Amino acid sequence: MTTTSLAALPGDGDRDAQLAAIGVSVEQLTEARGRAQHDVDECTSLDPPGSRGSVRRMRSVRYLREGLIPHGWTPDDTGNVGAVVSPDGTVAIIATSGDAGTGLLSHKPKTKYPKGEVTQLRVRQNIQLSLFEDLTEEPLDASEPARRTWFLLQHPAGDVVRAELSYPVGSDGAGRINEWSERIILPELQLDTYETWIDDDDEGDHQVDVPVTPR
Amino acid sequence: MINPTRLELARRRRGWTKTKLAQQVDVSTKSITNYESGDQQPTDATLARIADELGFPESFFAEPDVEAIIETAASFRSLASMTASQRHQALGAGTLAMLIDEWIEQHFTRPAPTIPIVDTHDPEQAAEIVRVEWDLGHRPIPNMVHLLERQGVRVFSLDEQGREVDAFSFWRNARPYVLLNTTKSAEHSRFDAAHELGHIVLHRTGERGREAEHQANQFASGFLMPRASVLAAGLQHATLTTLIQRKAEWKVSVVALIYRLHAVGVLTDWQYRSLCIAASKKGYRTNEPKSVQRETSQVLEKVLDYLRTQGIHRREIAKSVHLTIDDFDRLVFGLVLLAQEGGNQGPSTSRGRDHLRLIER
């Protein structure tokens, strides 16, 4: 099925309103991403390959939960998919790694890795809710209200981490989620990495500014 | 009127005994003692003579009481090898720095101190906590002086003939102060700055002595060269030549890097000993190879730059704090790239000036 007709891609202007409709703010998302990135920067070359991406994903989930739980959200690890669910149970967010198209409106991103059955079910539920406002497919838990699942996609590119909060409605043959009915592009996060300093001869990158102002 | 506390401070700053001052100004030692206790006032002529001999403006002695930095309040690395006179001179420099700092405080706002309270006596752990608190990860510190200033530490230079003094630190009015001997190599000064940070963090309540010095060294080593970054550097079988190339990543001396590599277990005892011997043979313990650029103070530079735009130069600032331009320069000179202000670049008596002049803009 084609899904691009389900919703127009948004511009930057209505980002805050779209996020408010989901029940989160750009600040909450940025804080969680920033804290996760801080942990990513703790990785050294002695961490195994792929650590940085894993740490970014795992810690984004944790810090997002830490930020949202005070607002009534709850963690949900059903099917080993680390989600955080809104107070009324109708919205869930999961964090995952995106490909190079992440955060670029001109591109169509897909998840970096194929997703498992539980995530695929969430995506099918998303499609049904988009089309019919009701579920024909059984939810995982009968007591669970109709839930829309959003993906926090992140992708490091050069010296920034691009990100978007997007509503998945389809996957490719390999199981990578690649169709989106709504995409909310998030601010880029500046990378401040261990990897970069080692070849960095001048001190420009981490230059400290000491504010001194006349009284 | 002469302020007794200021007379004592000025005399000690010069490292003079009461007897020496008495001889220089042609009065009895008893008179000097009386001036310093407040029991007697010198005549105008004697005051002028004292000011002249000690090299302080007369107005310095008329200012309010100063509470001099005392020995137990400051940390000296090599206290045992210092003479009383050297200690007094260094502490006197600290007290004068505080006077300059108070003047700056009146006219400028700067970051407030943010020194973490560390609940450990393990220097390595303390260094890691400070790094976490200051959000430094385990990246190298590009500039120790800027970092200290950003965290509210007041940094001044110690341009001392007594080169036994590397650096010292003290707390005053809930503010930490660090004086750095700026005639040492850049790497040496960076280590000193980190060492003093160790005292500020670990020995807030005044622990002194050999053990405290050892802890401050371990703190400095861990702070400048975090375990994780050193372990990840791939220096297991490094030669001296390799270490000289790689030490710039942490901006430390090659000897400090060798020590650290051994401490974290990257070098075996045998490798450690042979590298130490090789470094000593080449004279690297006293003459740093491939030395990095000296660090300067951002605060002092910004203050001086701003005042210059207002038509206020070093000479006027020195006058405002009742110091000679010489004393003023000695406390800021090593930390500032002085702009040409026409003519006098300070006295020729001070050592270390020639190589400092190379970096003047």
Coordinates of C-alpha atoms in Angstrom, one line a residue:
Chain A
M1 CA 0.0 0.0 0.0
T2 CA 1.2 3.5 -0.6
T3 CA 1.1 5.6 2.5
T4 CA 2.4 9.0 1.4
S5 CA -1.2 10.0 0.7
L6 CA -2.2 9.6 4.3
A7 CA -0.6 12.8 5.5
A8 CA 1.3 15.7 4.0
L9 CA 4.9 16.1 5.3
P10 CA 5.0 18.9 7.8
G11 CA 7.1 22.0 7.7
D12 CA 9.2 23.2 10.5
G13 CA 6.6 25.7 11.8
D14 CA 4.1 23.2 13.1
R15 CA 6.7 21.0 14.8
D16 CA 5.9 22.1 18.3
A17 CA 2.1 21.7 17.8
Q18 CA 2.6 18.2 16.4
L19 CA 4.7 17.2 19.3
A20 CA 2.2 18.7 21.7
A21 CA -0.5 16.6 20.1
I22 CA 1.6 13.5 21.0
G23 CA 2.2 14.9 24.5
V24 CA 5.9 15.6 24.4
S25 CA 8.1 18.7 23.8
V26 CA 11.1 19.2 21.7
E27 CA 13.0 20.1 25.0
Q28 CA 12.2 16.7 26.5
L29 CA 13.3 14.9 23.4
T30 CA 16.5 17.0 23.1
E31 CA 17.3 16.4 26.7
A32 CA 17.0 12.6 26.4
R33 CA 19.0 12.6 23.2
G34 CA 21.7 14.9 24.7
R35 CA 22.1 12.7 27.8
A36 CA 22.3 9.6 25.7
Q37 CA 24.9 11.3 23.5
H38 CA 26.9 12.1 26.6
D39 CA 27.0 8.3 27.4
V40 CA 27.9 7.6 23.8
D41 CA 30.9 9.9 24.2
E42 CA 32.0 7.7 27.1
C43 CA 32.7 4.9 24.6
T44 CA 36.3 4.5 23.7
S45 CA 38.0 2.4 21.0
L46 CA 38.0 -0.4 23.5
D47 CA 34.3 -0.8 23.4
P48 CA 33.2 -3.4 20.8
P49 CA 32.1 -2.4 17.3
G50 CA 28.6 -0.9 17.2
S51 CA 28.7 0.2 20.8
R52 CA 28.1 3.8 20.0
G53 CA 24.8 3.1 18.1
S54 CA 23.6 0.7 20.8
V55 CA 24.4 3.0 23.6
R56 CA 22.6 5.8 21.8
R57 CA 19.5 3.8 21.3
M58 CA 19.4 2.2 24.8
R59 CA 20.1 5.3 26.7
S60 CA 17.7 7.4 24.6
V61 CA 15.0 5.0 25.8
R62 CA 16.0 5.3 29.4
Y63 CA 16.4 9.0 29.5
L64 CA 13.2 9.5 27.5
R65 CA 11.5 7.4 30.1
E66 CA 13.2 9.3 33.0
G67 CA 12.0 12.6 31.5
L68 CA 8.4 11.4 30.8
I69 CA 7.6 9.3 33.8
P70 CA 7.1 12.4 36.0
H71 CA 4.4 13.4 33.5
G72 CA 2.5 10.2 34.0
W73 CA 4.0 8.1 31.2
T74 CA 4.9 4.5 31.9
P75 CA 7.6 2.1 30.6
D76 CA 6.4 -0.9 28.6
D77 CA 8.8 -3.7 27.7
T78 CA 6.2 -5.9 26.1
G79 CA 7.8 -8.2 23.5
N80 CA 11.2 -6.8 24.6
V81 CA 10.5 -3.6 22.7
G82 CA 11.5 -0.8 25.1
A83 CA 8.7 1.7 24.8
V84 CA 7.4 4.5 26.9
V85 CA 3.6 4.9 26.9
S86 CA 1.5 8.0 27.4
P87 CA -0.7 8.3 30.6
D88 CA -3.9 7.3 28.7
G89 CA -2.1 4.5 26.9
T90 CA -2.9 5.8 23.4
V91 CA 0.6 6.8 22.4
A92 CA 3.9 5.0 22.6
I93 CA 7.4 6.0 21.6
I94 CA 10.3 3.7 20.9
A95 CA 13.8 4.8 20.0
T96 CA 15.7 3.2 17.2
S97 CA 18.6 3.8 14.8
G98 CA 17.7 5.3 11.4
D99 CA 19.6 5.2 8.1
A100 CA 21.2 8.2 6.4
G101 CA 17.8 9.6 5.4
T102 CA 16.9 10.3 9.0
G103 CA 16.2 13.9 9.8
L104 CA 16.1 15.0 6.2
L105 CA 12.7 15.9 4.8
S106 CA 14.0 15.5 1.2
H107 CA 14.8 11.8 2.0
K108 CA 12.7 8.9 3.1
P109 CA 14.4 7.2 6.0
K110 CA 14.2 3.6 7.1
T111 CA 15.3 1.9 10.3
K112 CA 18.9 0.8 10.2
Y113 CA 17.9 -2.8 11.2
P114 CA 15.0 -5.1 10.4
K115 CA 12.4 -5.1 13.1
G116 CA 10.8 -8.1 14.9
E117 CA 7.3 -9.4 15.0
V118 CA 6.1 -7.2 17.9
T119 CA 7.3 -4.0 16.3
Q120 CA 5.8 -5.1 12.9
L121 CA 2.5 -5.6 14.7
R122 CA 2.7 -2.1 16.1
V123 CA 3.2 -0.8 12.7
R124 CA 0.2 -2.6 11.3
Q125 CA -1.9 -1.2 14.2
N126 CA -0.6 2.2 13.2
I127 CA -1.9 1.7 9.7
Q128 CA -5.3 0.6 10.9
L129 CA -5.7 3.5 13.3
S130 CA -4.7 5.9 10.5
L131 CA -7.3 4.5 8.2
F132 CA -10.1 3.4 10.4
E133 CA -9.6 5.0 13.8
D134 CA -10.1 1.5 15.2
L135 CA -8.3 -1.8 15.4
T136 CA -9.2 -4.8 13.3
E137 CA -6.1 -6.6 14.4
E138 CA -6.0 -7.9 17.9
P139 CA -3.9 -5.7 20.3
L140 CA -1.1 -7.5 22.2
D141 CA -3.1 -7.1 25.3
A142 CA -6.9 -7.0 25.2
S143 CA -7.1 -4.4 27.9
E144 CA -4.8 -2.1 26.0
P145 CA -6.5 0.9 24.4
A146 CA -5.8 1.5 20.7
R147 CA -2.2 2.6 20.7
R148 CA -0.3 4.7 18.1
T149 CA 3.4 3.9 18.2
W150 CA 5.9 6.6 17.2
F151 CA 9.6 6.0 16.4
L152 CA 12.4 8.3 17.6
L153 CA 14.9 7.7 14.8
Q154 CA 18.4 8.9 15.2
H155 CA 21.4 8.9 12.8
P156 CA 24.9 10.3 13.4
A157 CA 26.2 12.2 10.4
G158 CA 29.5 14.0 10.5
D159 CA 29.5 16.1 13.5
V160 CA 25.8 16.1 14.2
V161 CA 23.2 13.5 15.2
R162 CA 20.0 14.0 13.0
A163 CA 16.7 12.8 14.4
E164 CA 13.0 12.7 13.8
L165 CA 9.9 11.5 15.6
S166 CA 7.9 9.7 13.0
Y167 CA 4.8 7.6 12.6
P168 CA 5.6 4.3 10.8
V169 CA 3.1 2.7 8.5
G170 CA 5.0 0.2 6.5
S171 CA 8.1 -1.9 6.1
D172 CA 10.3 -3.2 3.2
G173 CA 10.6 -6.9 2.4
A174 CA 13.6 -7.2 4.8
G175 CA 11.6 -6.0 7.7
R176 CA 13.1 -2.5 7.9
I177 CA 10.4 0.1 8.7
N178 CA 10.4 2.5 5.7
E179 CA 7.0 4.1 5.3
W180 CA 5.9 7.0 7.3
S181 CA 2.6 8.9 7.4
E182 CA 3.9 11.7 9.5
R183 CA 7.5 12.9 10.2
I184 CA 8.5 15.5 12.8
I185 CA 12.1 16.6 12.1
L186 CA 13.9 17.3 15.3
P187 CA 16.8 19.7 15.9
E188 CA 20.3 18.3 15.1
L189 CA 22.4 17.4 18.1
Q190 CA 26.0 18.6 18.0
L191 CA 28.5 15.7 18.3
D192 CA 31.3 16.1 20.7
T193 CA 33.0 12.9 20.4
Y194 CA 36.0 11.0 21.7
E195 CA 36.7 9.9 18.2
T196 CA 37.2 13.3 16.9
W197 CA 39.7 14.6 19.4
I198 CA 42.4 12.2 18.8
D199 CA 43.3 13.7 15.5
D200 CA 42.5 17.2 16.6
D201 CA 45.6 19.1 16.9
D202 CA 44.3 22.6 17.7
E203 CA 42.2 23.3 20.7
G204 CA 39.3 24.8 18.8
D205 CA 36.8 22.1 19.4
H206 CA 36.4 22.2 23.1
Q207 CA 37.5 25.7 23.7
V208 CA 36.1 27.0 26.9
D209 CA 34.6 30.5 27.0
V210 CA 34.9 32.3 30.4
P211 CA 32.2 34.9 30.5
V212 CA 33.6 38.2 31.9
T213 CA 31.4 41.3 31.8
P214 CA 31.9 44.8 33.1
R215 CA 29.6 45.7 36.0
Chain B
M1 CA 49.3 56.9 58.9
I2 CA 50.8 53.6 58.2
N3 CA 48.7 50.5 58.2
P4 CA 50.6 47.9 60.2
T5 CA 49.1 44.9 58.3
R6 CA 50.2 46.4 55.0
L7 CA 53.7 47.2 56.2
E8 CA 54.2 43.6 57.3
L9 CA 52.8 42.4 54.0
A10 CA 55.0 44.6 51.9
R11 CA 58.1 43.6 53.9
R12 CA 57.3 39.9 53.6
R13 CA 56.5 40.1 49.9
R14 CA 60.1 41.3 49.5
G15 CA 61.4 38.5 51.7
W16 CA 63.0 41.0 54.1
T17 CA 63.4 40.6 57.8
K18 CA 62.6 43.5 60.1
T19 CA 66.3 43.9 60.7
K20 CA 67.0 44.2 57.0
L21 CA 64.2 46.8 56.5
A22 CA 65.5 48.7 59.5
Q23 CA 68.9 48.9 58.1
Q24 CA 67.7 50.0 54.7
V25 CA 65.6 52.9 56.1
D26 CA 68.0 53.8 58.9
V27 CA 65.8 53.1 61.9
S28 CA 66.0 50.6 64.7
T29 CA 64.6 47.1 64.4
K30 CA 62.5 48.0 67.4
S31 CA 60.9 50.8 65.5
I32 CA 59.9 48.5 62.6
T33 CA 58.4 46.1 65.2
N34 CA 56.5 49.0 66.7
Y35 CA 55.2 50.1 63.2
E36 CA 54.0 46.6 62.5
S37 CA 52.3 46.3 65.9
G38 CA 50.7 49.7 65.5
D39 CA 52.4 51.0 68.7
Q40 CA 54.2 53.7 66.8
Q41 CA 53.8 55.6 63.6
P42 CA 56.8 56.5 61.3
T43 CA 57.4 60.1 60.4
D44 CA 56.4 61.1 56.9
A45 CA 60.0 61.1 55.9
T46 CA 60.5 57.5 57.2
L47 CA 57.3 56.3 55.6
A48 CA 58.5 57.8 52.2
R49 CA 61.7 55.9 52.8
I50 CA 60.0 52.6 53.6
A51 CA 57.8 52.9 50.5
D52 CA 60.8 53.7 48.4
E53 CA 63.0 50.9 49.7
L54 CA 60.2 48.3 49.5
G55 CA 59.0 49.4 46.1
F56 CA 55.4 50.1 47.0
P57 CA 53.5 53.4 46.4
E58 CA 53.1 55.3 49.7
S59 CA 49.3 55.1 49.2
F60 CA 49.5 51.3 49.6
F61 CA 50.3 51.7 53.3
A62 CA 47.3 54.0 53.9
E63 CA 44.7 51.5 52.6
P64 CA 42.5 49.4 54.9
D65 CA 43.7 46.3 56.7
V66 CA 44.6 43.2 54.7
E67 CA 44.3 39.8 56.0
A68 CA 47.4 38.1 54.7
I69 CA 47.4 34.6 53.4
I70 CA 49.0 32.5 56.1
E71 CA 51.2 29.5 55.7
T72 CA 48.7 26.9 57.0
A73 CA 46.1 28.1 54.6
A74 CA 48.2 27.5 51.5
S75 CA 49.5 24.3 50.0
F76 CA 53.1 24.2 48.9
R77 CA 54.5 21.2 47.1
S78 CA 58.0 21.6 48.3
L79 CA 57.5 23.3 51.6
A80 CA 60.5 21.5 53.2
S81 CA 63.0 22.9 50.7
M82 CA 61.7 26.4 50.9
T83 CA 63.2 29.1 53.1
A84 CA 61.0 31.2 55.3
S85 CA 61.8 34.1 53.1
Q86 CA 60.7 32.3 50.0
R87 CA 57.4 31.2 51.7
H88 CA 56.7 34.8 52.8
Q89 CA 57.4 36.1 49.3
A90 CA 55.1 33.6 47.7
L91 CA 52.3 34.1 50.2
G92 CA 52.8 37.9 49.9
A93 CA 52.2 37.4 46.1
G94 CA 49.1 35.5 46.9
T95 CA 47.8 38.3 49.1
L96 CA 48.5 40.9 46.5
A97 CA 46.8 38.8 43.9
M98 CA 43.8 38.7 46.1
L99 CA 43.8 42.5 46.3
I100 CA 43.9 42.7 42.5
D101 CA 41.1 40.1 42.3
E102 CA 38.9 42.1 44.7
W103 CA 39.4 45.1 42.4
I104 CA 38.4 43.0 39.4
E105 CA 35.4 41.7 41.3
Q106 CA 34.2 45.2 41.9
H107 CA 34.3 46.0 38.2
F108 CA 33.5 42.8 36.4
T109 CA 31.3 39.7 36.8
R110 CA 33.0 36.3 36.4
P111 CA 31.8 32.8 36.8
A112 CA 31.1 31.8 40.4
P113 CA 33.0 28.9 41.9
T114 CA 31.6 25.5 41.1
I115 CA 33.9 23.2 43.0
P116 CA 32.3 19.8 43.5
I117 CA 32.1 18.5 47.0
V118 CA 33.9 15.1 46.7
D119 CA 33.1 12.5 49.2
T120 CA 36.2 10.4 48.7
H121 CA 39.9 10.4 49.6
D122 CA 40.8 8.4 46.5
P123 CA 42.5 11.0 44.2
E124 CA 41.8 9.0 41.1
Q125 CA 38.1 8.7 41.9
A126 CA 37.9 12.4 42.9
A127 CA 39.4 13.3 39.5
E128 CA 36.7 11.2 37.8
I129 CA 34.0 12.8 39.8
V130 CA 35.2 16.3 39.0
R131 CA 35.2 15.4 35.3
V132 CA 31.7 14.1 35.5
E133 CA 30.5 17.2 37.4
W134 CA 32.1 19.5 34.9
D135 CA 30.9 17.4 32.0
L136 CA 34.3 16.7 30.6
G137 CA 33.9 13.1 29.6
H138 CA 37.4 11.7 29.2
R139 CA 38.6 14.1 26.6
P140 CA 41.9 15.8 27.1
I141 CA 41.7 19.3 28.7
P142 CA 42.6 21.8 26.0
N143 CA 43.4 24.6 28.5
M144 CA 43.7 24.1 32.2
V145 CA 43.7 27.8 33.1
H146 CA 40.6 28.5 31.1
L147 CA 38.9 25.5 32.7
L148 CA 39.7 26.6 36.2
E149 CA 38.5 30.1 35.4
R150 CA 35.3 28.8 33.9
Q151 CA 34.7 27.0 37.1
G152 CA 35.3 30.1 39.2
V153 CA 38.9 29.6 40.3
R154 CA 41.0 32.8 40.3
V155 CA 44.3 32.2 38.6
F156 CA 47.3 34.5 38.9
S157 CA 50.9 34.1 38.0
L158 CA 53.9 33.6 40.2
D159 CA 56.9 35.1 38.5
E160 CA 59.3 34.2 41.3
Q161 CA 63.0 34.1 41.5
G162 CA 62.3 31.4 44.0
R163 CA 61.7 28.7 41.5
E164 CA 61.3 26.2 44.2
V165 CA 57.7 27.3 44.3
D166 CA 55.8 25.6 41.5
A167 CA 52.4 26.8 42.5
F168 CA 50.1 27.1 45.4
S169 CA 46.5 27.5 46.2
F170 CA 44.3 28.7 48.9
W171 CA 40.6 29.6 49.7
R172 CA 39.6 33.1 50.6
N173 CA 36.0 34.4 51.0
A174 CA 34.7 31.1 49.6
R175 CA 36.7 31.5 46.5
P176 CA 39.6 29.3 45.4
Y177 CA 42.8 30.9 44.3
V178 CA 45.7 29.4 42.3
L179 CA 49.1 31.0 41.7
L180 CA 51.1 29.4 39.0
N181 CA 54.8 29.7 38.5
T182 CA 54.8 30.8 34.9
T183 CA 58.5 30.4 34.3
K184 CA 58.1 26.6 34.1
S185 CA 57.3 24.7 30.9
A186 CA 53.8 24.8 29.6
E187 CA 53.3 21.1 30.4
H188 CA 54.8 21.6 33.9
S189 CA 52.3 24.5 34.5
R190 CA 49.4 22.5 33.3
F191 CA 50.3 19.7 35.7
D192 CA 50.7 22.3 38.5
A193 CA 47.3 23.7 37.7
A194 CA 45.7 20.2 37.9
H195 CA 47.7 19.5 41.1
E196 CA 46.4 22.6 42.7
L197 CA 42.9 21.7 41.6
G198 CA 43.5 18.4 43.5
H199 CA 44.2 20.4 46.7
I200 CA 41.2 22.6 46.2
V201 CA 39.0 19.5 45.7
L202 CA 40.5 17.1 48.2
H203 CA 42.0 19.3 50.9
R204 CA 39.4 21.9 51.4
T205 CA 39.7 21.6 55.1
G206 CA 43.5 22.2 55.1
E207 CA 45.2 18.8 55.0
R208 CA 48.9 19.4 54.3
G209 CA 52.0 17.5 54.1
R210 CA 53.7 14.8 52.0
E211 CA 50.6 12.6 51.8
A212 CA 48.5 15.5 50.6
E213 CA 51.1 16.3 48.0
H214 CA 51.1 12.8 46.7
Q215 CA 47.3 12.7 46.5
A216 CA 47.3 16.0 44.5
N217 CA 49.8 14.5 42.1
Q218 CA 47.7 11.4 41.6
F219 CA 44.7 13.6 41.1
A220 CA 46.5 15.7 38.5
S221 CA 47.7 12.6 36.7
G222 CA 44.2 11.1 36.6
F223 CA 42.5 14.4 35.7
L224 CA 44.8 15.2 32.8
M225 CA 45.1 11.7 31.5
P226 CA 41.8 9.8 32.3
R227 CA 42.3 6.1 32.7
A228 CA 39.9 5.3 29.8
S229 CA 41.6 7.5 27.3
V230 CA 45.1 6.2 28.3
L231 CA 44.0 2.6 28.1
A232 CA 42.5 3.2 24.7
A233 CA 45.5 4.9 23.3
G234 CA 47.3 1.8 22.1
L235 CA 50.6 2.6 23.8
Q236 CA 51.4 -0.9 25.0
H237 CA 54.8 -1.1 23.4
A238 CA 55.4 2.5 22.8
T239 CA 59.0 3.8 22.3
L240 CA 60.2 7.1 23.8
T241 CA 59.9 8.7 20.3
T242 CA 56.3 7.6 20.0
L243 CA 55.4 8.9 23.4
I244 CA 57.0 12.3 22.5
Q245 CA 54.7 12.4 19.5
R246 CA 51.6 11.3 21.4
K247 CA 51.9 13.3 24.6
A248 CA 50.5 16.3 22.8
E249 CA 47.1 14.7 22.9
W250 CA 46.9 15.2 26.7
K251 CA 49.4 18.2 26.6
V252 CA 51.5 16.6 29.4
S253 CA 55.2 16.1 29.8
V254 CA 56.6 12.9 28.4
V255 CA 57.7 11.9 31.9
A256 CA 54.1 12.4 33.2
L257 CA 52.8 10.3 30.4
I258 CA 55.3 7.5 31.2
Y259 CA 54.3 7.6 34.8
R260 CA 50.6 7.5 34.0
L261 CA 51.0 4.6 31.5
H262 CA 52.7 2.6 34.2
A263 CA 50.1 3.5 36.9
V264 CA 47.2 2.2 34.8
G265 CA 49.1 -0.9 33.9
V266 CA 49.8 -0.3 30.2
L267 CA 53.6 -0.4 30.8
T268 CA 55.3 -3.2 32.7
D269 CA 57.7 -2.3 35.5
W270 CA 60.6 -3.1 33.1
Q271 CA 59.3 -0.9 30.3
Y272 CA 58.6 1.9 32.8
R273 CA 62.1 1.8 34.2
S274 CA 63.8 1.7 30.8
L275 CA 61.6 4.6 29.5
C276 CA 62.4 6.6 32.6
I277 CA 66.1 6.1 32.2
A278 CA 66.0 7.0 28.5
A279 CA 64.0 10.1 29.2
S280 CA 66.5 11.2 31.9
K281 CA 69.5 10.5 29.7
K282 CA 68.0 12.8 27.1
G283 CA 67.4 15.5 29.7
Y284 CA 63.7 15.4 29.3
R285 CA 63.1 15.8 33.0
T286 CA 64.3 19.3 33.0
N287 CA 63.9 20.2 29.3
E288 CA 60.6 19.3 27.8
P289 CA 60.9 18.1 24.2
K290 CA 58.3 19.4 21.7
S291 CA 56.7 21.7 24.3
V292 CA 53.2 23.0 23.6
Q293 CA 52.2 26.6 23.8
R294 CA 51.9 28.2 27.2
E295 CA 48.4 28.7 28.6
T296 CA 47.1 32.2 29.3
S297 CA 44.3 33.6 31.4
Q298 CA 41.1 34.4 29.6
V299 CA 39.8 36.4 32.5
L300 CA 42.9 38.7 32.9
E301 CA 43.1 39.1 29.1
K302 CA 39.4 40.1 28.8
V303 CA 39.6 42.4 31.7
L304 CA 42.7 44.1 30.4
D305 CA 41.3 44.2 26.8
Y306 CA 38.1 45.8 28.0
L307 CA 39.8 48.4 30.1
R308 CA 42.2 49.2 27.2
T309 CA 39.1 50.1 25.1
Q310 CA 38.1 52.4 27.9
G311 CA 41.5 54.1 27.7
I312 CA 42.6 52.4 31.0
H313 CA 46.0 50.7 30.9
R314 CA 47.9 48.5 33.2
R315 CA 49.6 51.5 34.8
E316 CA 46.2 52.9 35.9
I317 CA 45.0 49.6 37.2
A318 CA 48.1 49.1 39.2
K319 CA 47.6 52.6 40.6
S320 CA 44.0 51.7 41.6
V321 CA 45.2 48.8 43.6
H322 CA 48.1 50.8 45.0
L323 CA 50.8 48.6 43.5
T324 CA 53.7 49.4 41.3
I325 CA 53.4 48.3 37.7
D326 CA 56.2 45.8 38.4
D327 CA 54.2 44.0 41.2
F328 CA 51.1 44.1 39.0
D329 CA 52.9 42.7 36.0
R330 CA 54.4 39.9 38.0
L331 CA 51.0 38.7 39.0
V332 CA 49.4 38.8 35.6
F333 CA 52.3 38.9 33.1
G334 CA 52.9 35.2 32.7
L335 CA 49.3 34.7 32.0
V336 CA 48.6 37.4 29.5
L337 CA 49.8 38.2 26.0
L338 CA 50.5 41.8 26.7
A339 CA 49.7 44.2 23.9
Q340 CA 52.3 46.9 23.3
E341 CA 51.4 49.9 25.4
G342 CA 54.3 52.1 24.2
G343 CA 57.6 51.7 25.8
N344 CA 57.9 50.1 29.2
Q345 CA 57.4 46.4 29.2
G346 CA 58.1 46.0 32.8
P347 CA 61.4 45.8 34.7
S348 CA 64.4 44.0 33.4
T349 CA 65.2 42.6 36.8
S350 CA 62.6 39.8 36.6
R351 CA 63.7 36.5 35.1
G352 CA 61.7 34.7 32.6
R353 CA 60.8 37.8 30.7
D354 CA 62.8 37.1 27.7
H355 CA 61.1 33.9 26.7
L356 CA 57.8 35.4 27.6
R357 CA 58.3 38.2 25.3
L358 CA 58.4 35.8 22.4
I359 CA 54.7 35.2 22.7
E360 CA 53.7 38.8 23.1
R361 CA 51.5 40.0 20.2

